[in-house]
Amino acid sequence: MAILKAVPKVIPIRNKEITKQKLVRAVGKVLAEVGFQRLGVNMVAREAGVDKKLIYRYYQGLEGLVAEYGRTVEFWPTAEELLGEDVDRIRGMAPHELMSQFFRRYLRAILRRPQTLEILAWEGVVRNDLTRSLEEVRVKTALEFFELMQADPPEEVDLTALVMILASAVNFLAVRSRMHRSLGGVDLQSEAGWKRIDDTLDLMLARTLTQ
C-alpha cells in the first residue's frame, strides 16, 4: 500500500504577491467608499476575494494594510513625481518659488487621484490609528521635496505653520471640487479656476517669503 506524503502548504511567491496586490487595491477602494469608522477586515477580504486571515498573515492586521496602501503611488504622489526632471532647477529656486512649485504640482497630483480625494474627505470626520498611518507618507513626501530648499526664508516666518496652512487649504479645495462646481465664485472644475488659485498662491508666497 502506497504511503501518501503530506504536501507542505507553501504559497508560491507569485501567488502571494498577487494576493497582496489584491488586498492593497481592495482596502483603498473600500476605504474610499465607507470611510475609516466602518472599514473592516471582512469587507476588505470580500472585496479582494481572499480569506481575511491573509490580512493578518501579510500585514499583521488592518492598520498594516492601510499603511501599505498609503505607500502606493495610487494613493499618494512620490517626491519624484512632484519634482519631475527639474531637480537642479528647483534646488536653485528662492523659497517662495520652490514652495509655489510644490503646491502647484501637489494640487494637480491629488486631483488626478479621485480615490485619494474621497479618503481625504473621510479624514475630515475621524482621526484614529488608520488615519495616522496615512499621514506619515504625506509628511515624508513633503520633507523630501523641501529638503531641496537651499536659501533660508525670512526669520519671522514660521515655515512649518505656513506649509500646514497652505496644505490644508489646497486639500480642502481639492476635496470640495468632488461635489461642488464652484466655491466663492471660483470654478473648481476648470483649468481657468485652478489657475486663479495657482496665481494667488504665487502672490501670497512671494509677499510672505521675499526678504
Tab-separated table of C-alpha atoms in Angstrom:
chain	number	residue	atom	x	y	z
A	1	MET	CA	0.000	0.000	0.000
A	2	ALA	CA	1.442	3.344	-1.046
A	3	ILE	CA	2.019	5.893	1.689
A	4	LEU	CA	0.864	9.398	0.840
A	5	LYS	CA	3.274	12.099	1.932
A	6	ALA	CA	1.923	15.331	3.287
A	7	VAL	CA	2.400	18.221	0.892
A	8	PRO	CA	3.761	21.358	2.614
A	9	LYS	CA	1.339	24.272	2.476
A	10	VAL	CA	3.659	26.703	0.754
A	11	ILE	CA	2.131	29.598	-1.135
A	12	PRO	CA	4.069	30.271	-4.364
A	13	ILE	CA	5.767	33.672	-4.275
A	14	ARG	CA	3.899	34.858	-7.370
A	15	ASN	CA	0.521	33.921	-5.867
A	16	LYS	CA	1.454	35.650	-2.628
A	17	GLU	CA	2.368	38.886	-4.412
A	18	ILE	CA	-0.824	38.797	-6.481
A	19	THR	CA	-2.875	38.320	-3.316
A	20	LYS	CA	-1.090	41.197	-1.577
A	21	GLN	CA	-1.777	43.453	-4.554
A	22	LYS	CA	-5.449	42.487	-4.439
A	23	LEU	CA	-5.630	43.348	-0.759
A	24	VAL	CA	-3.928	46.706	-1.207
A	25	ARG	CA	-6.250	47.669	-4.066
A	26	ALA	CA	-9.270	46.429	-2.131
A	27	VAL	CA	-8.510	48.378	1.040
A	28	GLY	CA	-8.169	51.610	-0.956
A	29	LYS	CA	-11.464	51.025	-2.761
A	30	VAL	CA	-13.391	50.085	0.377
A	31	LEU	CA	-11.854	52.888	2.420
A	32	ALA	CA	-12.892	55.446	-0.182
A	33	GLU	CA	-16.435	54.069	-0.149
A	34	VAL	CA	-17.148	53.595	3.568
A	35	GLY	CA	-14.538	55.614	5.455
A	36	PHE	CA	-12.339	54.832	8.427
A	37	GLN	CA	-15.005	54.100	11.019
A	38	ARG	CA	-16.769	51.377	9.039
A	39	LEU	CA	-13.694	49.834	7.426
A	40	GLY	CA	-13.233	46.206	8.484
A	41	VAL	CA	-11.220	43.114	7.559
A	42	ASN	CA	-14.311	41.239	6.380
A	43	MET	CA	-15.228	43.967	3.893
A	44	VAL	CA	-11.694	44.204	2.538
A	45	ALA	CA	-11.273	40.428	2.248
A	46	ARG	CA	-14.609	40.140	0.450
A	47	GLU	CA	-13.676	42.895	-1.999
A	48	ALA	CA	-10.307	41.227	-2.662
A	49	GLY	CA	-11.856	37.764	-2.917
A	50	VAL	CA	-9.444	36.227	-0.396
A	51	ASP	CA	-9.511	34.819	3.139
A	52	LYS	CA	-9.384	37.538	5.806
A	53	LYS	CA	-6.660	35.571	7.611
A	54	LEU	CA	-4.261	36.719	4.912
A	55	ILE	CA	-4.622	40.317	6.066
A	56	TYR	CA	-3.104	39.282	9.383
A	57	ARG	CA	-0.551	36.970	7.811
A	58	TYR	CA	0.830	39.534	5.386
A	59	TYR	CA	0.161	42.839	7.178
A	60	GLN	CA	-0.411	41.986	10.859
A	61	GLY	CA	-3.875	43.490	10.579
A	62	LEU	CA	-5.840	46.321	9.044
A	63	GLU	CA	-3.511	49.099	10.165
A	64	GLY	CA	-0.546	47.491	8.440
A	65	LEU	CA	-2.554	47.029	5.253
A	66	VAL	CA	-3.746	50.631	5.241
A	67	ALA	CA	-0.170	51.804	5.797
A	68	GLU	CA	0.970	49.717	2.823
A	69	TYR	CA	-1.767	51.242	0.668
A	70	GLY	CA	-0.617	54.686	1.795
A	71	ARG	CA	2.830	53.988	0.349
A	72	THR	CA	1.468	53.277	-3.138
A	73	VAL	CA	1.570	55.837	-5.938
A	74	GLU	CA	-2.129	55.147	-6.496
A	75	PHE	CA	-2.801	56.862	-3.179
A	76	TRP	CA	-0.088	59.491	-2.888
A	77	PRO	CA	2.401	61.137	-5.261
A	78	THR	CA	6.057	60.478	-4.597
A	79	ALA	CA	8.635	63.221	-4.263
A	80	GLU	CA	9.972	62.067	-7.632
A	81	GLU	CA	6.594	62.683	-9.257
A	82	LEU	CA	6.392	66.174	-7.803
A	83	LEU	CA	9.992	67.007	-8.688
A	84	GLY	CA	9.878	65.687	-12.239
A	85	GLU	CA	13.161	66.199	-14.071
A	86	ASP	CA	13.701	69.686	-12.653
A	87	VAL	CA	15.710	68.793	-9.548
A	88	ASP	CA	18.679	71.030	-10.297
A	89	ARG	CA	16.458	73.953	-11.284
A	90	ILE	CA	14.255	73.528	-8.206
A	91	ARG	CA	17.303	73.356	-5.943
A	92	GLY	CA	18.331	76.814	-7.144
A	93	MET	CA	14.916	78.407	-6.600
A	94	ALA	CA	14.197	81.050	-3.999
A	95	PRO	CA	11.997	79.773	-1.130
A	96	HIS	CA	8.791	81.332	-2.484
A	97	GLU	CA	9.387	79.889	-5.954
A	98	LEU	CA	10.121	76.417	-4.601
A	99	MET	CA	7.016	76.397	-2.433
A	100	SER	CA	4.865	77.626	-5.306
A	101	GLN	CA	6.220	74.825	-7.461
A	102	PHE	CA	5.448	72.282	-4.760
A	103	PHE	CA	1.845	73.334	-4.198
A	104	ARG	CA	1.090	73.660	-7.914
A	105	ARG	CA	2.318	70.134	-8.607
A	106	TYR	CA	0.884	68.734	-5.405
A	107	LEU	CA	-2.569	70.096	-6.227
A	108	ARG	CA	-2.562	68.609	-9.728
A	109	ALA	CA	-1.284	65.289	-8.383
A	110	ILE	CA	-4.111	64.803	-5.907
A	111	LEU	CA	-6.723	65.997	-8.406
A	112	ARG	CA	-5.600	63.091	-10.612
A	113	ARG	CA	-6.425	60.698	-7.744
A	114	PRO	CA	-10.208	60.754	-7.154
A	115	GLN	CA	-9.999	57.817	-4.736
A	116	THR	CA	-7.498	59.769	-2.644
A	117	LEU	CA	-9.846	62.748	-2.528
A	118	GLU	CA	-12.605	60.509	-1.153
A	119	ILE	CA	-10.263	59.247	1.564
A	120	LEU	CA	-9.143	62.783	2.443
A	121	ALA	CA	-12.807	63.705	2.830
A	122	TRP	CA	-13.295	60.853	5.317
A	123	GLU	CA	-10.236	62.035	7.249
A	124	GLY	CA	-12.088	65.257	7.935
A	125	VAL	CA	-14.611	63.484	10.175
A	126	VAL	CA	-12.460	60.990	12.081
A	127	ARG	CA	-8.931	60.583	13.418
A	128	ASN	CA	-7.579	57.219	14.552
A	129	ASP	CA	-4.632	54.853	14.059
A	130	LEU	CA	-5.643	54.280	10.435
A	131	THR	CA	-5.636	57.969	9.540
A	132	ARG	CA	-2.296	58.435	11.298
A	133	SER	CA	-0.758	55.632	9.235
A	134	LEU	CA	-1.647	57.563	6.071
A	135	GLU	CA	-0.327	60.865	7.395
A	136	GLU	CA	3.219	59.540	7.657
A	137	VAL	CA	3.722	59.116	3.919
A	138	ARG	CA	2.423	62.623	3.237
A	139	VAL	CA	4.844	64.194	5.686
A	140	LYS	CA	7.722	62.171	4.249
A	141	THR	CA	6.957	63.281	0.674
A	142	ALA	CA	6.787	66.960	1.616
A	143	LEU	CA	10.036	66.777	3.599
A	144	GLU	CA	11.850	65.159	0.673
A	145	PHE	CA	10.735	67.996	-1.583
A	146	PHE	CA	11.537	70.834	0.822
A	147	GLU	CA	14.984	69.400	1.585
A	148	LEU	CA	15.971	70.976	-1.735
A	149	MET	CA	15.419	74.463	-0.310
A	150	GLN	CA	18.884	75.973	-0.007
A	151	ALA	CA	18.048	79.584	0.786
A	152	ASP	CA	16.568	80.403	4.182
A	153	PRO	CA	13.142	82.043	4.457
A	154	PRO	CA	12.826	85.277	6.460
A	155	GLU	CA	13.443	84.719	10.174
A	156	GLU	CA	9.981	85.903	11.201
A	157	VAL	CA	8.248	83.289	9.013
A	158	ASP	CA	7.201	80.043	10.697
A	159	LEU	CA	7.733	77.818	7.672
A	160	THR	CA	6.150	74.739	9.264
A	161	ALA	CA	2.967	76.636	10.105
A	162	LEU	CA	2.897	78.199	6.630
A	163	VAL	CA	3.142	74.806	4.915
A	164	MET	CA	0.413	73.414	7.181
A	165	ILE	CA	-1.960	76.272	6.396
A	166	LEU	CA	-1.421	76.071	2.646
A	167	ALA	CA	-1.613	72.261	2.532
A	168	SER	CA	-4.873	72.368	4.481
A	169	ALA	CA	-6.308	74.940	2.094
A	170	VAL	CA	-5.247	73.018	-1.007
A	171	ASN	CA	-6.636	69.756	0.380
A	172	PHE	CA	-9.932	71.438	1.259
A	173	LEU	CA	-10.368	72.906	-2.219
A	174	ALA	CA	-9.433	69.656	-3.948
A	175	VAL	CA	-11.866	67.663	-1.798
A	176	ARG	CA	-14.648	70.207	-2.299
A	177	SER	CA	-14.185	70.024	-6.066
A	178	ARG	CA	-15.612	66.478	-5.951
A	179	MET	CA	-19.059	67.802	-5.105
A	180	HIS	CA	-19.097	71.499	-5.957
A	181	ARG	CA	-18.650	73.086	-9.338
A	182	SER	CA	-17.526	76.339	-7.791
A	183	LEU	CA	-16.707	77.863	-4.425
A	184	GLY	CA	-16.815	81.582	-3.714
A	185	GLY	CA	-17.165	82.257	-7.416
A	186	VAL	CA	-14.066	80.249	-8.385
A	187	ASP	CA	-14.677	77.364	-10.793
A	188	LEU	CA	-13.160	74.268	-9.205
A	189	GLN	CA	-13.731	72.095	-12.240
A	190	SER	CA	-11.903	74.088	-14.872
A	191	GLU	CA	-8.253	74.802	-15.555
A	192	ALA	CA	-9.026	78.523	-15.518
A	193	GLY	CA	-10.342	78.235	-11.982
A	194	TRP	CA	-7.308	76.331	-10.738
A	195	LYS	CA	-5.028	78.879	-12.435
A	196	ARG	CA	-6.643	81.595	-10.325
A	197	ILE	CA	-5.727	79.593	-7.247
A	198	ASP	CA	-2.185	78.975	-8.539
A	199	ASP	CA	-1.664	82.674	-9.215
A	200	THR	CA	-2.953	83.640	-5.784
A	201	LEU	CA	-0.681	81.106	-4.081
A	202	ASP	CA	2.258	82.531	-6.031
A	203	LEU	CA	1.403	86.064	-4.895
A	204	MET	CA	0.893	85.066	-1.247
A	205	LEU	CA	4.171	83.164	-1.104
A	206	ALA	CA	6.147	85.855	-2.883
A	207	ARG	CA	4.951	88.527	-0.442
A	208	THR	CA	5.443	86.263	2.594
A	209	LEU	CA	8.827	84.778	1.784
A	210	THR	CA	10.626	87.501	-0.169
A	211	GLN	CA	13.101	89.381	2.015
